[in-house]
Amino acid sequence: MSDTLLLERPGRLAILTREIAEPAAGELRVRIRFAGICGSDLHYFLHGGFGKVRMQGPMILGHESCGMIEAVGPGVDPGRIGEWVAVNPSLPCGECDECRTGRSRFCVDMRFMGSAMRNPPIEGAFRQHVICSEAQAVPFTGEALEEAALAEPLAVCLHAVAQTGDLSGKRVLITGFGPIGALCLLAARHAGAAYIAVTDISPNALELARKLGADDAFESSRAGALDGLTRGRGQMDASFECSAHPSAIADAIAATRPCGTVVQVGMLAAETTAPLTHIVTKELNFRGTFRFDVEFAEAVRLIASRQIDIRPLISQRLPLTAADKAFALAQDRSRSMKVLFDLS
Ligand code: ZN
């Protein structure tokens, strides 16, 4: 039998026990070992969704997972059984215009795990067994399987960094230091950024930022902090706005030099205010970034080799039976960074 964590309605989680299913042709079954709680999971848990994406009924959350292949369907190499894998939550159709032009992240028929963008929703990874296409199971050759659970959020950040062009020797600002801000820091440093400053409202987050190698870390609520940041030292070549808070968006726009790039990584509400005039007068590139494509495999490789060492981000590991506690912890930024379910 297979334990599955169900979000019955906002605020109410329950464990459901189901039969273990068999993979069809081209599919395989992964025994999930670790799965991370993401900000979007929290949105479903707290508010039933975000923007126009609302849960229509009970759903299974989770899209940051890894485990071991334990069964394969017809046409899949049985030699893969026993392999450690990171599970790519994206299953694009492969046939639409976006897929055919190499931009499958915009697939018009995307099946993304743990998302209510489709009805019924695609089942997520907060369960012991996941069946996915062979290509979604990306081999992980690292020493500690749990690290592979961060491949998905790292892929998001590698894609965000790819929006800026070459970062080597550049000055970078990161506003908002949750898991995505932290992974943007590591990804920007890996891309060669020479100087990285971080702003956040949580002293805890700023402490971790320094530990992860930020050159400066400021309380974003502190008046004038940003002036101190840019005064006499030049503005930022690129900013990664990871908080989606209007004041942080304004900070990122103010701190970025003329012709620089602001990448909006945090998911904005439909109507968010921002000082757009400075985008005009400084000729800023204000870029969105959405999920990832090829960056997933790259993230798996960088984590496995520890060229990007994500270990300091993993703050707690809890069993599925402690789901309420895990979701409470994931909301409390003074006590957690990345909370993982340990389904071993
Ligand atoms: Zn498609």
PDB file of N, CA and C in Angstrom, residues 26-86:
ATOM      1  N   GLY A  26       6.436   3.187 -21.323  1.00  0.00           N
ATOM      2  CA  GLY A  26       7.168   4.451 -21.315  1.00  0.00           C
ATOM      3  C   GLY A  26       7.213   5.127 -19.957  1.00  0.00           C
ATOM      4  N   GLU A  27       6.618   4.460 -18.966  1.00  0.00           N
ATOM      5  CA  GLU A  27       6.592   5.057 -17.616  1.00  0.00           C
ATOM      6  C   GLU A  27       7.420   4.214 -16.641  1.00  0.00           C
ATOM      7  N   LEU A  28       7.648   4.812 -15.492  1.00  0.00           N
ATOM      8  CA  LEU A  28       8.273   4.043 -14.419  1.00  0.00           C
ATOM      9  C   LEU A  28       7.720   4.518 -13.073  1.00  0.00           C
ATOM     10  N   ARG A  29       7.960   3.690 -12.062  1.00  0.00           N
ATOM     11  CA  ARG A  29       7.462   4.049 -10.725  1.00  0.00           C
ATOM     12  C   ARG A  29       8.644   4.394  -9.828  1.00  0.00           C
ATOM     13  N   VAL A  30       8.533   5.547  -9.192  1.00  0.00           N
ATOM     14  CA  VAL A  30       9.576   6.008  -8.276  1.00  0.00           C
ATOM     15  C   VAL A  30       9.064   5.862  -6.846  1.00  0.00           C
ATOM     16  N   ARG A  31       9.867   5.223  -6.026  1.00  0.00           N
ATOM     17  CA  ARG A  31       9.584   5.211  -4.586  1.00  0.00           C
ATOM     18  C   ARG A  31      10.159   6.519  -4.040  1.00  0.00           C
ATOM     19  N   ILE A  32       9.250   7.478  -3.777  1.00  0.00           N
ATOM     20  CA  ILE A  32       9.695   8.800  -3.342  1.00  0.00           C
ATOM     21  C   ILE A  32      10.340   8.709  -1.951  1.00  0.00           C
ATOM     22  N   ARG A  33      11.493   9.346  -1.812  1.00  0.00           N
ATOM     23  CA  ARG A  33      12.193   9.355  -0.515  1.00  0.00           C
ATOM     24  C   ARG A  33      12.134  10.740   0.142  1.00  0.00           C
ATOM     25  N   PHE A  34      12.299  11.790  -0.643  1.00  0.00           N
ATOM     26  CA  PHE A  34      12.271  13.141  -0.079  1.00  0.00           C
ATOM     27  C   PHE A  34      11.472  14.061  -0.998  1.00  0.00           C
ATOM     28  N   ALA A  35      10.721  14.968  -0.389  1.00  0.00           N
ATOM     29  CA  ALA A  35       9.956  15.939  -1.176  1.00  0.00           C
ATOM     30  C   ALA A  35       9.899  17.245  -0.394  1.00  0.00           C
ATOM     31  N   GLY A  36      10.229  18.354  -1.068  1.00  0.00           N
ATOM     32  CA  GLY A  36      10.295  19.655  -0.410  1.00  0.00           C
ATOM     33  C   GLY A  36       8.969  20.395  -0.462  1.00  0.00           C
ATOM     34  N   ILE A  37       8.727  21.195   0.584  1.00  0.00           N
ATOM     35  CA  ILE A  37       7.542  22.063   0.606  1.00  0.00           C
ATOM     36  C   ILE A  37       7.936  23.402   0.002  1.00  0.00           C
ATOM     37  N   CYS A  38       7.171  23.831  -1.001  1.00  0.00           N
ATOM     38  CA  CYS A  38       7.462  25.065  -1.748  1.00  0.00           C
ATOM     39  C   CYS A  38       6.450  26.135  -1.354  1.00  0.00           C
ATOM     40  N   GLY A  39       6.784  27.376  -1.654  1.00  0.00           N
ATOM     41  CA  GLY A  39       5.868  28.485  -1.398  1.00  0.00           C
ATOM     42  C   GLY A  39       4.505  28.283  -2.052  1.00  0.00           C
ATOM     43  N   SER A  40       4.481  27.697  -3.246  1.00  0.00           N
ATOM     44  CA  SER A  40       3.189  27.508  -3.909  1.00  0.00           C
ATOM     45  C   SER A  40       2.354  26.443  -3.186  1.00  0.00           C
ATOM     46  N   ASP A  41       3.001  25.431  -2.611  1.00  0.00           N
ATOM     47  CA  ASP A  41       2.263  24.458  -1.782  1.00  0.00           C
ATOM     48  C   ASP A  41       1.600  25.186  -0.606  1.00  0.00           C
ATOM     49  N   LEU A  42       2.352  26.146  -0.034  1.00  0.00           N
ATOM     50  CA  LEU A  42       1.803  26.907   1.101  1.00  0.00           C
ATOM     51  C   LEU A  42       0.605  27.746   0.672  1.00  0.00           C
ATOM     52  N   HIS A  43       0.664  28.303  -0.555  1.00  0.00           N
ATOM     53  CA  HIS A  43      -0.474  29.084  -1.061  1.00  0.00           C
ATOM     54  C   HIS A  43      -1.735  28.223  -1.145  1.00  0.00           C
ATOM     55  N   TYR A  44      -1.597  26.999  -1.666  1.00  0.00           N
ATOM     56  CA  TYR A  44      -2.762  26.105  -1.724  1.00  0.00           C
ATOM     57  C   TYR A  44      -3.250  25.776  -0.319  1.00  0.00           C
ATOM     58  N   PHE A  45      -2.289  25.487   0.566  1.00  0.00           N
ATOM     59  CA  PHE A  45      -2.647  25.099   1.932  1.00  0.00           C
ATOM     60  C   PHE A  45      -3.357  26.237   2.665  1.00  0.00           C
ATOM     61  N   LEU A  46      -2.857  27.461   2.489  1.00  0.00           N
ATOM     62  CA  LEU A  46      -3.401  28.589   3.248  1.00  0.00           C
ATOM     63  C   LEU A  46      -4.623  29.213   2.587  1.00  0.00           C
ATOM     64  N   HIS A  47      -4.565  29.347   1.247  1.00  0.00           N
ATOM     65  CA  HIS A  47      -5.595  30.132   0.549  1.00  0.00           C
ATOM     66  C   HIS A  47      -6.327  29.366  -0.539  1.00  0.00           C
ATOM     67  N   GLY A  48      -5.982  28.088  -0.734  1.00  0.00           N
ATOM     68  CA  GLY A  48      -6.645  27.312  -1.780  1.00  0.00           C
ATOM     69  C   GLY A  48      -6.125  27.629  -3.174  1.00  0.00           C
ATOM     70  N   GLY A  49      -5.015  28.354  -3.261  1.00  0.00           N
ATOM     71  CA  GLY A  49      -4.430  28.651  -4.573  1.00  0.00           C
ATOM     72  C   GLY A  49      -3.876  30.052  -4.617  1.00  0.00           C
ATOM     73  N   PHE A  50      -3.634  30.545  -5.846  1.00  0.00           N
ATOM     74  CA  PHE A  50      -3.131  31.908  -6.018  1.00  0.00           C
ATOM     75  C   PHE A  50      -3.637  32.418  -7.355  1.00  0.00           C
ATOM     76  N   GLY A  51      -3.891  33.722  -7.422  1.00  0.00           N
ATOM     77  CA  GLY A  51      -4.413  34.295  -8.667  1.00  0.00           C
ATOM     78  C   GLY A  51      -5.662  33.559  -9.103  1.00  0.00           C
ATOM     79  N   LYS A  52      -5.674  33.167 -10.377  1.00  0.00           N
ATOM     80  CA  LYS A  52      -6.841  32.467 -10.910  1.00  0.00           C
ATOM     81  C   LYS A  52      -6.748  30.961 -10.705  1.00  0.00           C
ATOM     82  N   VAL A  53      -5.575  30.504 -10.227  1.00  0.00           N
ATOM     83  CA  VAL A  53      -5.399  29.067 -10.023  1.00  0.00           C
ATOM     84  C   VAL A  53      -5.939  28.688  -8.650  1.00  0.00           C
ATOM     85  N   ARG A  54      -7.093  28.039  -8.618  1.00  0.00           N
ATOM     86  CA  ARG A  54      -7.727  27.668  -7.350  1.00  0.00           C
ATOM     87  C   ARG A  54      -7.984  26.170  -7.331  1.00  0.00           C
ATOM     88  N   MET A  55      -7.862  25.553  -6.151  1.00  0.00           N
ATOM     89  CA  MET A  55      -8.190  24.127  -6.071  1.00  0.00           C
ATOM     90  C   MET A  55      -9.697  23.943  -6.230  1.00  0.00           C
ATOM     91  N   GLN A  56     -10.066  22.980  -7.097  1.00  0.00           N
ATOM     92  CA  GLN A  56     -11.490  22.714  -7.361  1.00  0.00           C
ATOM     93  C   GLN A  56     -12.008  21.590  -6.486  1.00  0.00           C
ATOM     94  N   GLY A  57     -11.087  20.901  -5.831  1.00  0.00           N
ATOM     95  CA  GLY A  57     -11.440  19.770  -4.972  1.00  0.00           C
ATOM     96  C   GLY A  57     -10.163  19.307  -4.308  1.00  0.00           C
ATOM     97  N   PRO A  58     -10.224  18.181  -3.582  1.00  0.00           N
ATOM     98  CA  PRO A  58      -9.013  17.687  -2.915  1.00  0.00           C
ATOM     99  C   PRO A  58      -7.873  17.494  -3.914  1.00  0.00           C
ATOM    100  N   MET A  59      -6.646  17.786  -3.481  1.00  0.00           N
ATOM    101  CA  MET A  59      -5.507  17.597  -4.389  1.00  0.00           C
ATOM    102  C   MET A  59      -4.270  17.153  -3.622  1.00  0.00           C
ATOM    103  N   ILE A  60      -3.326  16.586  -4.373  1.00  0.00           N
ATOM    104  CA  ILE A  60      -2.050  16.142  -3.803  1.00  0.00           C
ATOM    105  C   ILE A  60      -0.992  17.148  -4.215  1.00  0.00           C
ATOM    106  N   LEU A  61      -0.371  17.795  -3.234  1.00  0.00           N
ATOM    107  CA  LEU A  61       0.626  18.819  -3.514  1.00  0.00           C
ATOM    108  C   LEU A  61       2.013  18.187  -3.701  1.00  0.00           C
ATOM    109  N   GLY A  62       2.990  19.045  -3.986  1.00  0.00           N
ATOM    110  CA  GLY A  62       4.388  18.606  -4.029  1.00  0.00           C
ATOM    111  C   GLY A  62       4.931  18.483  -5.437  1.00  0.00           C
ATOM    112  N   HIS A  63       6.027  19.224  -5.720  1.00  0.00           N
ATOM    113  CA  HIS A  63       6.651  19.115  -7.044  1.00  0.00           C
ATOM    114  C   HIS A  63       8.170  19.164  -6.948  1.00  0.00           C
ATOM    115  N   GLU A  64       8.704  18.973  -5.710  1.00  0.00           N
ATOM    116  CA  GLU A  64      10.164  18.971  -5.532  1.00  0.00           C
ATOM    117  C   GLU A  64      10.528  17.628  -4.904  1.00  0.00           C
ATOM    118  N   SER A  65      10.800  16.620  -5.722  1.00  0.00           N
ATOM    119  CA  SER A  65      10.945  15.292  -5.128  1.00  0.00           C
ATOM    120  C   SER A  65      12.067  14.481  -5.748  1.00  0.00           C
ATOM    121  N   CYS A  66      12.419  13.434  -5.013  1.00  0.00           N
ATOM    122  CA  CYS A  66      13.441  12.499  -5.499  1.00  0.00           C
ATOM    123  C   CYS A  66      13.195  11.152  -4.843  1.00  0.00           C
ATOM    124  N   GLY A  67      13.778  10.121  -5.420  1.00  0.00           N
ATOM    125  CA  GLY A  67      13.591   8.782  -4.866  1.00  0.00           C
ATOM    126  C   GLY A  67      14.350   7.760  -5.679  1.00  0.00           C
ATOM    127  N   MET A  68      13.857   6.509  -5.603  1.00  0.00           N
ATOM    128  CA  MET A  68      14.536   5.411  -6.285  1.00  0.00           C
ATOM    129  C   MET A  68      13.547   4.713  -7.212  1.00  0.00           C
ATOM    130  N   ILE A  69      14.002   4.406  -8.425  1.00  0.00           N
ATOM    131  CA  ILE A  69      13.135   3.691  -9.371  1.00  0.00           C
ATOM    132  C   ILE A  69      12.911   2.276  -8.855  1.00  0.00           C
ATOM    133  N   GLU A  70      11.651   1.876  -8.739  1.00  0.00           N
ATOM    134  CA  GLU A  70      11.414   0.513  -8.241  1.00  0.00           C
ATOM    135  C   GLU A  70      10.649  -0.367  -9.219  1.00  0.00           C
ATOM    136  N   ALA A  71      10.112   0.202 -10.286  1.00  0.00           N
ATOM    137  CA  ALA A  71       9.440  -0.636 -11.300  1.00  0.00           C
ATOM    138  C   ALA A  71       9.423   0.130 -12.609  1.00  0.00           C
ATOM    139  N   VAL A  72       9.475  -0.594 -13.720  1.00  0.00           N
ATOM    140  CA  VAL A  72       9.414   0.069 -15.031  1.00  0.00           C
ATOM    141  C   VAL A  72       8.317  -0.568 -15.872  1.00  0.00           C
ATOM    142  N   GLY A  73       7.723   0.243 -16.736  1.00  0.00           N
ATOM    143  CA  GLY A  73       6.706  -0.251 -17.648  1.00  0.00           C
ATOM    144  C   GLY A  73       7.343  -0.776 -18.924  1.00  0.00           C
ATOM    145  N   PRO A  74       6.508  -1.349 -19.829  1.00  0.00           N
ATOM    146  CA  PRO A  74       7.023  -1.869 -21.100  1.00  0.00           C
ATOM    147  C   PRO A  74       7.803  -0.804 -21.867  1.00  0.00           C
ATOM    148  N   GLY A  75       8.939  -1.202 -22.412  1.00  0.00           N
ATOM    149  CA  GLY A  75       9.729  -0.292 -23.233  1.00  0.00           C
ATOM    150  C   GLY A  75      10.750   0.507 -22.450  1.00  0.00           C
ATOM    151  N   VAL A  76      10.751   0.376 -21.115  1.00  0.00           N
ATOM    152  CA  VAL A  76      11.729   1.114 -20.305  1.00  0.00           C
ATOM    153  C   VAL A  76      12.774   0.112 -19.796  1.00  0.00           C
ATOM    154  N   ASP A  77      14.031   0.510 -19.886  1.00  0.00           N
ATOM    155  CA  ASP A  77      15.156  -0.348 -19.508  1.00  0.00           C
ATOM    156  C   ASP A  77      15.038  -0.820 -18.045  1.00  0.00           C
ATOM    157  N   PRO A  78      14.859  -2.135 -17.835  1.00  0.00           N
ATOM    158  CA  PRO A  78      14.753  -2.636 -16.447  1.00  0.00           C
ATOM    159  C   PRO A  78      16.035  -2.401 -15.659  1.00  0.00           C
ATOM    160  N   GLY A  79      17.137  -2.141 -16.377  1.00  0.00           N
ATOM    161  CA  GLY A  79      18.403  -1.839 -15.706  1.00  0.00           C
ATOM    162  C   GLY A  79      18.337  -0.562 -14.882  1.00  0.00           C
ATOM    163  N   ARG A  80      17.283   0.246 -15.096  1.00  0.00           N
ATOM    164  CA  ARG A  80      17.157   1.487 -14.307  1.00  0.00           C
ATOM    165  C   ARG A  80      16.600   1.238 -12.909  1.00  0.00           C
ATOM    166  N   ILE A  81      16.049   0.040 -12.684  1.00  0.00           N
ATOM    167  CA  ILE A  81      15.507  -0.241 -11.351  1.00  0.00           C
ATOM    168  C   ILE A  81      16.632  -0.129 -10.327  1.00  0.00           C
ATOM    169  N   GLY A  82      16.377   0.596  -9.244  1.00  0.00           N
ATOM    170  CA  GLY A  82      17.395   0.815  -8.214  1.00  0.00           C
ATOM    171  C   GLY A  82      18.123   2.145  -8.361  1.00  0.00           C
ATOM    172  N   GLU A  83      17.916   2.802  -9.510  1.00  0.00           N
ATOM    173  CA  GLU A  83      18.582   4.087  -9.762  1.00  0.00           C
ATOM    174  C   GLU A  83      17.989   5.200  -8.882  1.00  0.00           C
ATOM    175  N   TRP A  84      18.877   6.075  -8.366  1.00  0.00           N
ATOM    176  CA  TRP A  84      18.413   7.282  -7.676  1.00  0.00           C
ATOM    177  C   TRP A  84      18.048   8.326  -8.721  1.00  0.00           C
ATOM    178  N   VAL A  85      16.916   8.974  -8.519  1.00  0.00           N
ATOM    179  CA  VAL A  85      16.498   9.989  -9.490  1.00  0.00           C
ATOM    180  C   VAL A  85      15.906  11.221  -8.802  1.00  0.00           C
ATOM    181  N   ALA A  86      16.059  12.367  -9.482  1.00  0.00           N
ATOM    182  CA  ALA A  86      15.259  13.554  -9.166  1.00  0.00           C
ATOM    183  C   ALA A  86      14.083  13.525 -10.126  1.00  0.00           C
TER     184      ALA A  86
END
